[in-house]
Each structure stands twice: as structure tokens, then as C-alpha cells.
Amino acid sequence: QVTLKESGPALVKPTQTLTLTCTFSGFSLSTNEMRVSWIRQPPGKALEWLARIDWDDDKFYSTSLKTRLTISKDTSKNQVVLTMTNMDPVDTATYYCARMSAAPEFQHWGQGTLVTVSS
Amino acid sequence: SYELTQPPSVSVSPGQTASITCSGDKLGDKYASWYQQKPGQSPVLVIYQDTKRPSGIPERFSGSYSENTATLTISGTQAIDEADYYCQAWDSSTPYVFGTGTKVTVL
């Protein structure tokens, strides 16, 4: 059974750096074609893809947020970490991690974690 | 940047058919997926690669596509299908774009 769970601070101040961790089970990110993405959703708004990391450590970022994002993995811990710099109130959102395989859809999602950016 | 447009809302009577459209330039040339999201819950994949249904998703959910539009159809809509639905497209030049979302209300 594939499960993913996001963790991180519920509140960050403007200009701070956000660090989120996705801890997963039921698959290994060292297996060929396995991938994990981060997606966010501001309250009442649509989903937005942020970043993806692959089994071979390839990394891909949203064009609009590329300068602020870093994604990494710790295969031994079954974790994927996302950092986002220079947080702003408009970054207030629920942040999800999701598993993918070779196909371009998000097959399994975590429960999400709400991050509020406020001073 | 690439955009996908959905109607903000669709209303349907129980037992009837709901159709949700997703429009984008040359969308038919890309892979389209659909997600169901109920209030306070994470999205769930209901259609992938335009027309395929994951295991565990009821047969009343189906997908189709044309040149610029992907469509999610819910046949015999039930009250439990009331949710927000998002389309998502991908190709090598359009990584992971989501639609604007459609709220389906079962009246």
C-alpha cells in the first residue's frame, strides 16, 4: 500500500525559507521510473505543480518558481524534501506530495499540509 | 504559459449524466488526467492518459478527448460524486498544468 505524508511548519514569516518533508512507504525512490512531485493549492483555488524528483535524481521545477525551489531525496529514509525561499503571503497554501511513475499523472497523494505565511 | 480552462460549475440531477470539459490549445496532442477532490480531502485520480480508469474507480467515470478539449463524463451521477474536479495535462513541453477546476453539484 502506497502512502505519503507531508510534514513541516504550519506558519512561516514573510521572507523566511520553508522546508517541507514528504515521508512515504509502499515504494522505493531507487526503483526505476519512480518519481515524487510537490503540488500546492491556495485556499479555494486550483492546484499548481511545483517540482519533481526522479529515481535517478533528475529534478524538474515550475518555470515560474524555479529560482525559489530546491527538491532533494533521501532514499534510505524514504523522504523527499522541498525548500522554498523568500516566502510571501501569496504562498499560503496546502502543500501536497504525490507519487508518479513513468506516466504523467499523480497516482497517489499525501494528505497535504497547510502552510500559512504571515508576520 | 499553457492554460487549461474548465467551467466553474456543473449541476446535475441524481442518475443523470454530468459532462465536464477542459479546453486548451492542442490538448488532444497531450496526455490528460482528471482528479476528484472532495472538501477537506486530497485529490484522487479518476482518469489518466485521456481515457483510462484506475482500479477502484467506478465505471460511471469515463474520459474522452478531441483536438482542443478533454471531457470527463459521469454517467448515472450519485450524490457521492459531488466534488471539485480538475483536469491536468502534460507533454514534454508542458509540464504538469492543472485546469481551473469545476464544482459538480448533485441537485
PDB file of C-alpha atoms in Angstrom:
ATOM      1  CA  GLN A   1       0.000   0.000   0.000  1.00  0.00           C
ATOM      2  CA  VAL A   2       1.417   3.346  -1.068  1.00  0.00           C
ATOM      3  CA  THR A   3       1.215   6.141   1.475  1.00  0.00           C
ATOM      4  CA  LEU A   4       2.738   9.619   1.583  1.00  0.00           C
ATOM      5  CA  LYS A   5       2.670  12.166   4.369  1.00  0.00           C
ATOM      6  CA  GLU A   6       3.800  15.765   4.329  1.00  0.00           C
ATOM      7  CA  SER A   7       5.301  17.500   7.350  1.00  0.00           C
ATOM      8  CA  GLY A   8       6.621  20.938   8.086  1.00  0.00           C
ATOM      9  CA  PRO A   9       5.787  24.214   9.806  1.00  0.00           C
ATOM     10  CA  ALA A  10       2.208  25.416   9.795  1.00  0.00           C
ATOM     11  CA  LEU A  11       3.279  29.043   9.988  1.00  0.00           C
ATOM     12  CA  VAL A  12       6.205  30.874   8.449  1.00  0.00           C
ATOM     13  CA  LYS A  13       7.029  34.559   8.332  1.00  0.00           C
ATOM     14  CA  PRO A  14       7.475  36.531   5.129  1.00  0.00           C
ATOM     15  CA  THR A  15      10.991  36.268   3.669  1.00  0.00           C
ATOM     16  CA  GLN A  16      11.696  33.035   5.564  1.00  0.00           C
ATOM     17  CA  THR A  17      12.589  29.736   3.912  1.00  0.00           C
ATOM     18  CA  LEU A  18      10.046  26.909   4.031  1.00  0.00           C
ATOM     19  CA  THR A  19      11.238  23.318   4.360  1.00  0.00           C
ATOM     20  CA  LEU A  20       8.732  20.520   3.806  1.00  0.00           C
ATOM     21  CA  THR A  21       9.330  16.789   4.097  1.00  0.00           C
ATOM     22  CA  CYS A  22       7.402  14.048   2.324  1.00  0.00           C
ATOM     23  CA  THR A  23       7.760  10.675   4.046  1.00  0.00           C
ATOM     24  CA  PHE A  24       6.472   7.757   2.046  1.00  0.00           C
ATOM     25  CA  SER A  25       6.057   3.997   2.178  1.00  0.00           C
ATOM     26  CA  GLY A  26       4.991   1.237  -0.168  1.00  0.00           C
ATOM     27  CA  PHE A  27       7.566   2.044  -2.829  1.00  0.00           C
ATOM     28  CA  SER A  28      11.216   2.959  -3.186  1.00  0.00           C
ATOM     29  CA  LEU A  29      12.521   6.037  -4.918  1.00  0.00           C
ATOM     30  CA  SER A  30      15.513   3.998  -6.017  1.00  0.00           C
ATOM     31  CA  THR A  31      13.263   1.872  -8.239  1.00  0.00           C
ATOM     32  CA  ASN A  32      13.362   2.686 -11.957  1.00  0.00           C
ATOM     33  CA  GLU A  33      10.694   5.138 -13.142  1.00  0.00           C
ATOM     34  CA  MET A  34       9.597   6.166  -9.650  1.00  0.00           C
ATOM     35  CA  ARG A  35       9.047   9.887  -9.157  1.00  0.00           C
ATOM     36  CA  VAL A  36       7.721  12.215  -6.480  1.00  0.00           C
ATOM     37  CA  SER A  37       6.237  15.649  -7.098  1.00  0.00           C
ATOM     38  CA  TRP A  38       5.164  18.550  -4.932  1.00  0.00           C
ATOM     39  CA  ILE A  39       1.901  20.344  -5.700  1.00  0.00           C
ATOM     40  CA  ARG A  40       0.219  23.176  -3.827  1.00  0.00           C
ATOM     41  CA  GLN A  41      -3.297  24.589  -3.567  1.00  0.00           C
ATOM     42  CA  PRO A  42      -4.077  28.036  -2.138  1.00  0.00           C
ATOM     43  CA  PRO A  43      -7.324  28.125  -0.161  1.00  0.00           C
ATOM     44  CA  GLY A  44     -10.268  27.951  -2.554  1.00  0.00           C
ATOM     45  CA  LYS A  45      -8.045  27.902  -5.610  1.00  0.00           C
ATOM     46  CA  ALA A  46      -6.695  25.472  -8.167  1.00  0.00           C
ATOM     47  CA  LEU A  47      -3.792  23.066  -7.944  1.00  0.00           C
ATOM     48  CA  GLU A  48      -0.295  24.145  -9.001  1.00  0.00           C
ATOM     49  CA  TRP A  49       2.615  21.803  -9.714  1.00  0.00           C
ATOM     50  CA  LEU A  50       5.893  22.850  -8.123  1.00  0.00           C
ATOM     51  CA  ALA A  51       8.668  20.314  -8.572  1.00  0.00           C
ATOM     52  CA  ARG A  52       9.546  16.694  -9.319  1.00  0.00           C
ATOM     53  CA  ILE A  53      12.417  14.405  -8.434  1.00  0.00           C
ATOM     54  CA  ASP A  54      13.116  11.101 -10.149  1.00  0.00           C
ATOM     55  CA  TRP A  55      14.651   7.791  -9.112  1.00  0.00           C
ATOM     56  CA  ASP A  56      17.863   8.783 -10.905  1.00  0.00           C
ATOM     57  CA  ASP A  57      17.984  12.160  -9.096  1.00  0.00           C
ATOM     58  CA  ASP A  58      16.803  14.163 -12.108  1.00  0.00           C
ATOM     59  CA  LYS A  59      14.991  17.280 -10.927  1.00  0.00           C
ATOM     60  CA  PHE A  60      12.385  19.478 -12.593  1.00  0.00           C
ATOM     61  CA  TYR A  61      10.856  22.754 -11.439  1.00  0.00           C
ATOM     62  CA  SER A  62       7.942  25.022 -12.206  1.00  0.00           C
ATOM     63  CA  THR A  63       9.217  27.693 -14.551  1.00  0.00           C
ATOM     64  CA  SER A  64       7.633  30.491 -12.523  1.00  0.00           C
ATOM     65  CA  LEU A  65       9.062  29.314  -9.183  1.00  0.00           C
ATOM     66  CA  LYS A  66      12.312  27.739 -10.292  1.00  0.00           C
ATOM     67  CA  THR A  67      14.574  30.305  -8.636  1.00  0.00           C
ATOM     68  CA  ARG A  68      12.981  29.704  -5.223  1.00  0.00           C
ATOM     69  CA  LEU A  69      12.661  25.912  -5.143  1.00  0.00           C
ATOM     70  CA  THR A  70      15.001  23.064  -4.322  1.00  0.00           C
ATOM     71  CA  ILE A  71      13.943  19.427  -4.243  1.00  0.00           C
ATOM     72  CA  SER A  72      16.042  16.575  -2.871  1.00  0.00           C
ATOM     73  CA  LYS A  73      15.648  12.994  -1.719  1.00  0.00           C
ATOM     74  CA  ASP A  74      16.981  10.690   0.960  1.00  0.00           C
ATOM     75  CA  THR A  75      16.366   7.222  -0.397  1.00  0.00           C
ATOM     76  CA  SER A  76      17.467   5.492   2.801  1.00  0.00           C
ATOM     77  CA  LYS A  77      14.829   7.386   4.778  1.00  0.00           C
ATOM     78  CA  ASN A  78      12.130   7.253   2.077  1.00  0.00           C
ATOM     79  CA  GLN A  79      11.871  11.024   2.150  1.00  0.00           C
ATOM     80  CA  VAL A  80      11.688  13.880  -0.319  1.00  0.00           C
ATOM     81  CA  VAL A  81      12.387  17.419   0.846  1.00  0.00           C
ATOM     82  CA  LEU A  82      11.216  20.661  -0.757  1.00  0.00           C
ATOM     83  CA  THR A  83      12.611  24.049   0.188  1.00  0.00           C
ATOM     84  CA  MET A  84      11.072  27.322  -0.928  1.00  0.00           C
ATOM     85  CA  THR A  85      12.894  30.552  -0.240  1.00  0.00           C
ATOM     86  CA  ASN A  86      11.632  34.076   0.326  1.00  0.00           C
ATOM     87  CA  MET A  87       8.128  33.082   1.390  1.00  0.00           C
ATOM     88  CA  ASP A  88       5.306  35.553   0.813  1.00  0.00           C
ATOM     89  CA  PRO A  89       1.667  35.620   1.965  1.00  0.00           C
ATOM     90  CA  VAL A  90       0.604  34.571  -1.554  1.00  0.00           C
ATOM     91  CA  ASP A  91       2.429  31.277  -0.906  1.00  0.00           C
ATOM     92  CA  THR A  92      -0.162  30.381   1.732  1.00  0.00           C
ATOM     93  CA  ALA A  93      -1.481  27.029   0.565  1.00  0.00           C
ATOM     94  CA  THR A  94      -1.902  23.353   1.258  1.00  0.00           C
ATOM     95  CA  TYR A  95       1.214  21.594   0.018  1.00  0.00           C
ATOM     96  CA  TYR A  96       0.896  18.034  -1.254  1.00  0.00           C
ATOM     97  CA  CYS A  97       3.435  15.442  -2.296  1.00  0.00           C
ATOM     98  CA  ALA A  98       2.397  12.821  -4.828  1.00  0.00           C
ATOM     99  CA  ARG A  99       3.886   9.693  -6.317  1.00  0.00           C
ATOM    100  CA  MET A 100       4.266   9.226 -10.002  1.00  0.00           C
ATOM    101  CA  SER A 101       5.743   6.551 -12.210  1.00  0.00           C
ATOM    102  CA  ALA A 102       6.805   6.808 -15.843  1.00  0.00           C
ATOM    103  CA  ALA A 103       3.325   8.034 -16.738  1.00  0.00           C
ATOM    104  CA  PRO A 104       2.492  11.739 -16.407  1.00  0.00           C
ATOM    105  CA  GLU A 105      -0.222  11.524 -13.774  1.00  0.00           C
ATOM    106  CA  PHE A 106      -0.215  11.800  -9.988  1.00  0.00           C
ATOM    107  CA  GLN A 107      -1.263   8.375  -8.827  1.00  0.00           C
ATOM    108  CA  HIS A 108      -1.080   8.691  -5.060  1.00  0.00           C
ATOM    109  CA  TRP A 109      -1.332  11.826  -2.943  1.00  0.00           C
ATOM    110  CA  GLY A 110      -0.440  12.664   0.614  1.00  0.00           C
ATOM    111  CA  GLN A 111      -2.959  14.254   2.946  1.00  0.00           C
ATOM    112  CA  GLY A 112      -1.433  17.691   2.477  1.00  0.00           C
ATOM    113  CA  THR A 113      -0.109  20.209   4.955  1.00  0.00           C
ATOM    114  CA  LEU A 114      -1.403  23.761   5.270  1.00  0.00           C
ATOM    115  CA  VAL A 115       1.275  26.415   5.371  1.00  0.00           C
ATOM    116  CA  THR A 116       0.307  29.967   6.288  1.00  0.00           C
ATOM    117  CA  VAL A 117       2.659  32.841   5.565  1.00  0.00           C
ATOM    118  CA  SER A 118       2.077  35.707   7.957  1.00  0.00           C
ATOM    119  CA  SER A 119       4.024  38.030  10.178  1.00  0.00           C
TER     120      SER A 119
ATOM    121  CA  SER B   1       2.330  29.742 -20.451  1.00  0.00           C
ATOM    122  CA  TYR B   2      -0.095  26.948 -21.190  1.00  0.00           C
ATOM    123  CA  GLU B   3      -3.615  27.227 -19.754  1.00  0.00           C
ATOM    124  CA  LEU B   4      -6.485  24.820 -19.239  1.00  0.00           C
ATOM    125  CA  THR B   5      -9.992  26.224 -18.882  1.00  0.00           C
ATOM    126  CA  GLN B   6     -12.889  24.478 -17.147  1.00  0.00           C
ATOM    127  CA  PRO B   7     -16.429  25.689 -16.411  1.00  0.00           C
ATOM    128  CA  PRO B   8     -16.626  26.888 -12.797  1.00  0.00           C
ATOM    129  CA  SER B   9     -19.651  24.770 -12.019  1.00  0.00           C
ATOM    130  CA  VAL B  10     -21.821  21.973 -13.352  1.00  0.00           C
ATOM    131  CA  SER B  11     -25.142  20.928 -11.860  1.00  0.00           C
ATOM    132  CA  VAL B  12     -26.693  17.523 -12.410  1.00  0.00           C
ATOM    133  CA  SER B  13     -29.665  15.599 -11.094  1.00  0.00           C
ATOM    134  CA  PRO B  14     -29.086  12.225  -9.444  1.00  0.00           C
ATOM    135  CA  GLY B  15     -28.970   9.461 -12.034  1.00  0.00           C
ATOM    136  CA  GLN B  16     -28.264  11.835 -14.886  1.00  0.00           C
ATOM    137  CA  THR B  17     -25.046  12.413 -16.845  1.00  0.00           C
ATOM    138  CA  ALA B  18     -22.566  15.141 -15.977  1.00  0.00           C
ATOM    139  CA  SER B  19     -20.018  16.303 -18.528  1.00  0.00           C
ATOM    140  CA  ILE B  20     -17.053  18.449 -17.546  1.00  0.00           C
ATOM    141  CA  THR B  21     -14.933  19.998 -20.249  1.00  0.00           C
ATOM    142  CA  CYS B  22     -11.303  21.051 -20.189  1.00  0.00           C
ATOM    143  CA  SER B  23     -10.088  23.272 -23.010  1.00  0.00           C
ATOM    144  CA  GLY B  24      -6.538  24.023 -24.059  1.00  0.00           C
ATOM    145  CA  ASP B  25      -4.598  24.644 -27.234  1.00  0.00           C
ATOM    146  CA  LYS B  26      -3.943  21.309 -28.961  1.00  0.00           C
ATOM    147  CA  LEU B  27      -4.893  19.481 -25.779  1.00  0.00           C
ATOM    148  CA  GLY B  28      -5.586  16.379 -27.841  1.00  0.00           C
ATOM    149  CA  ASP B  29      -1.857  16.096 -28.503  1.00  0.00           C
ATOM    150  CA  LYS B  30      -1.088  15.879 -24.794  1.00  0.00           C
ATOM    151  CA  TYR B  31      -1.897  13.372 -22.076  1.00  0.00           C
ATOM    152  CA  ALA B  32      -4.887  14.442 -19.952  1.00  0.00           C
ATOM    153  CA  SER B  33      -5.803  13.266 -16.480  1.00  0.00           C
ATOM    154  CA  TRP B  34      -8.719  14.040 -14.172  1.00  0.00           C
ATOM    155  CA  TYR B  35      -8.814  14.337 -10.384  1.00  0.00           C
ATOM    156  CA  GLN B  36     -11.719  14.374  -7.956  1.00  0.00           C
ATOM    157  CA  GLN B  37     -11.345  16.428  -4.786  1.00  0.00           C
ATOM    158  CA  LYS B  38     -13.929  16.407  -2.034  1.00  0.00           C
ATOM    159  CA  PRO B  39     -13.951  19.145   0.637  1.00  0.00           C
ATOM    160  CA  GLY B  40     -11.041  18.843   3.020  1.00  0.00           C
ATOM    161  CA  GLN B  41      -9.575  15.869   1.157  1.00  0.00           C
ATOM    162  CA  SER B  42      -6.664  15.255  -1.195  1.00  0.00           C
ATOM    163  CA  PRO B  43      -7.253  14.860  -4.931  1.00  0.00           C
ATOM    164  CA  VAL B  44      -7.929  11.374  -6.259  1.00  0.00           C
ATOM    165  CA  LEU B  45      -7.001  10.286  -9.779  1.00  0.00           C
ATOM    166  CA  VAL B  46     -10.147   9.182 -11.646  1.00  0.00           C
ATOM    167  CA  ILE B  47      -8.994   9.210 -15.301  1.00  0.00           C
ATOM    168  CA  TYR B  48      -5.477   9.061 -16.740  1.00  0.00           C
ATOM    169  CA  GLN B  49      -3.963   9.108 -20.218  1.00  0.00           C
ATOM    170  CA  ASP B  50      -7.183  10.582 -21.586  1.00  0.00           C
ATOM    171  CA  THR B  51      -9.475   7.581 -21.222  1.00  0.00           C
ATOM    172  CA  LYS B  52      -8.079   5.070 -18.724  1.00  0.00           C
ATOM    173  CA  ARG B  53      -9.649   4.434 -15.351  1.00  0.00           C
ATOM    174  CA  PRO B  54      -7.527   3.427 -12.325  1.00  0.00           C
ATOM    175  CA  SER B  55      -8.503   0.333 -10.412  1.00  0.00           C
ATOM    176  CA  GLY B  56     -11.168   1.067  -7.861  1.00  0.00           C
ATOM    177  CA  ILE B  57     -12.710   3.943  -9.806  1.00  0.00           C
ATOM    178  CA  PRO B  58     -16.347   3.221 -10.733  1.00  0.00           C
ATOM    179  CA  GLU B  59     -17.195   2.547 -14.354  1.00  0.00           C
ATOM    180  CA  ARG B  60     -19.529   5.553 -14.411  1.00  0.00           C
ATOM    181  CA  PHE B  61     -16.422   7.740 -14.778  1.00  0.00           C
ATOM    182  CA  SER B  62     -15.125   7.969 -18.343  1.00  0.00           C
ATOM    183  CA  GLY B  63     -12.861  10.252 -20.341  1.00  0.00           C
ATOM    184  CA  SER B  64     -12.747  11.369 -23.951  1.00  0.00           C
ATOM    185  CA  TYR B  65     -10.877  13.950 -25.998  1.00  0.00           C
ATOM    186  CA  SER B  66     -10.825  15.913 -29.204  1.00  0.00           C
ATOM    187  CA  GLU B  67      -8.384  18.350 -30.729  1.00  0.00           C
ATOM    188  CA  ASN B  68      -8.633  21.045 -28.082  1.00  0.00           C
ATOM    189  CA  THR B  69     -10.900  19.574 -25.418  1.00  0.00           C
ATOM    190  CA  ALA B  70     -10.842  16.769 -22.893  1.00  0.00           C
ATOM    191  CA  THR B  71     -14.116  15.698 -21.303  1.00  0.00           C
ATOM    192  CA  LEU B  72     -14.869  13.853 -18.090  1.00  0.00           C
ATOM    193  CA  THR B  73     -18.264  12.177 -18.113  1.00  0.00           C
ATOM    194  CA  ILE B  74     -20.027  10.869 -15.042  1.00  0.00           C
ATOM    195  CA  SER B  75     -22.887   8.578 -16.023  1.00  0.00           C
ATOM    196  CA  GLY B  76     -25.637   7.855 -13.528  1.00  0.00           C
ATOM    197  CA  THR B  77     -24.296  10.549 -11.197  1.00  0.00           C
ATOM    198  CA  GLN B  78     -24.611   9.844  -7.494  1.00  0.00           C
ATOM    199  CA  ALA B  79     -24.617  12.178  -4.527  1.00  0.00           C
ATOM    200  CA  ILE B  80     -21.170  10.900  -3.558  1.00  0.00           C
ATOM    201  CA  ASP B  81     -19.816  12.301  -6.841  1.00  0.00           C
ATOM    202  CA  GLU B  82     -20.357  15.850  -5.632  1.00  0.00           C
ATOM    203  CA  ALA B  83     -16.858  17.336  -5.596  1.00  0.00           C
ATOM    204  CA  ASP B  84     -14.402  19.591  -7.373  1.00  0.00           C
ATOM    205  CA  TYR B  85     -12.836  18.132 -10.498  1.00  0.00           C
ATOM    206  CA  TYR B  86      -9.530  19.191 -12.033  1.00  0.00           C
ATOM    207  CA  CYS B  87      -8.036  18.285 -15.368  1.00  0.00           C
ATOM    208  CA  GLN B  88      -4.286  18.102 -15.848  1.00  0.00           C
ATOM    209  CA  ALA B  89      -2.207  17.971 -18.991  1.00  0.00           C
ATOM    210  CA  TRP B  90       1.340  17.003 -19.782  1.00  0.00           C
ATOM    211  CA  ASP B  91       3.676  16.723 -22.658  1.00  0.00           C
ATOM    212  CA  SER B  92       7.392  17.221 -22.971  1.00  0.00           C
ATOM    213  CA  SER B  93       6.969  20.972 -23.437  1.00  0.00           C
ATOM    214  CA  THR B  94       4.083  21.491 -20.994  1.00  0.00           C
ATOM    215  CA  PRO B  95       4.962  20.008 -17.642  1.00  0.00           C
ATOM    216  CA  TYR B  96       2.024  19.363 -15.345  1.00  0.00           C
ATOM    217  CA  VAL B  97      -0.550  22.080 -15.875  1.00  0.00           C
ATOM    218  CA  PHE B  98      -3.822  21.895 -13.970  1.00  0.00           C
ATOM    219  CA  GLY B  99      -7.163  23.256 -15.052  1.00  0.00           C
ATOM    220  CA  THR B 100      -9.142  25.915 -13.245  1.00  0.00           C
ATOM    221  CA  GLY B 101     -11.428  23.382 -11.589  1.00  0.00           C
ATOM    222  CA  THR B 102     -15.148  22.580 -11.803  1.00  0.00           C
ATOM    223  CA  LYS B 103     -17.517  22.216  -8.886  1.00  0.00           C
ATOM    224  CA  VAL B 104     -20.044  19.470  -9.552  1.00  0.00           C
ATOM    225  CA  THR B 105     -23.283  19.825  -7.631  1.00  0.00           C
ATOM    226  CA  VAL B 106     -25.764  16.970  -7.499  1.00  0.00           C
ATOM    227  CA  LEU B 107     -29.161  18.550  -7.011  1.00  0.00           C
TER     228      LEU B 107
END
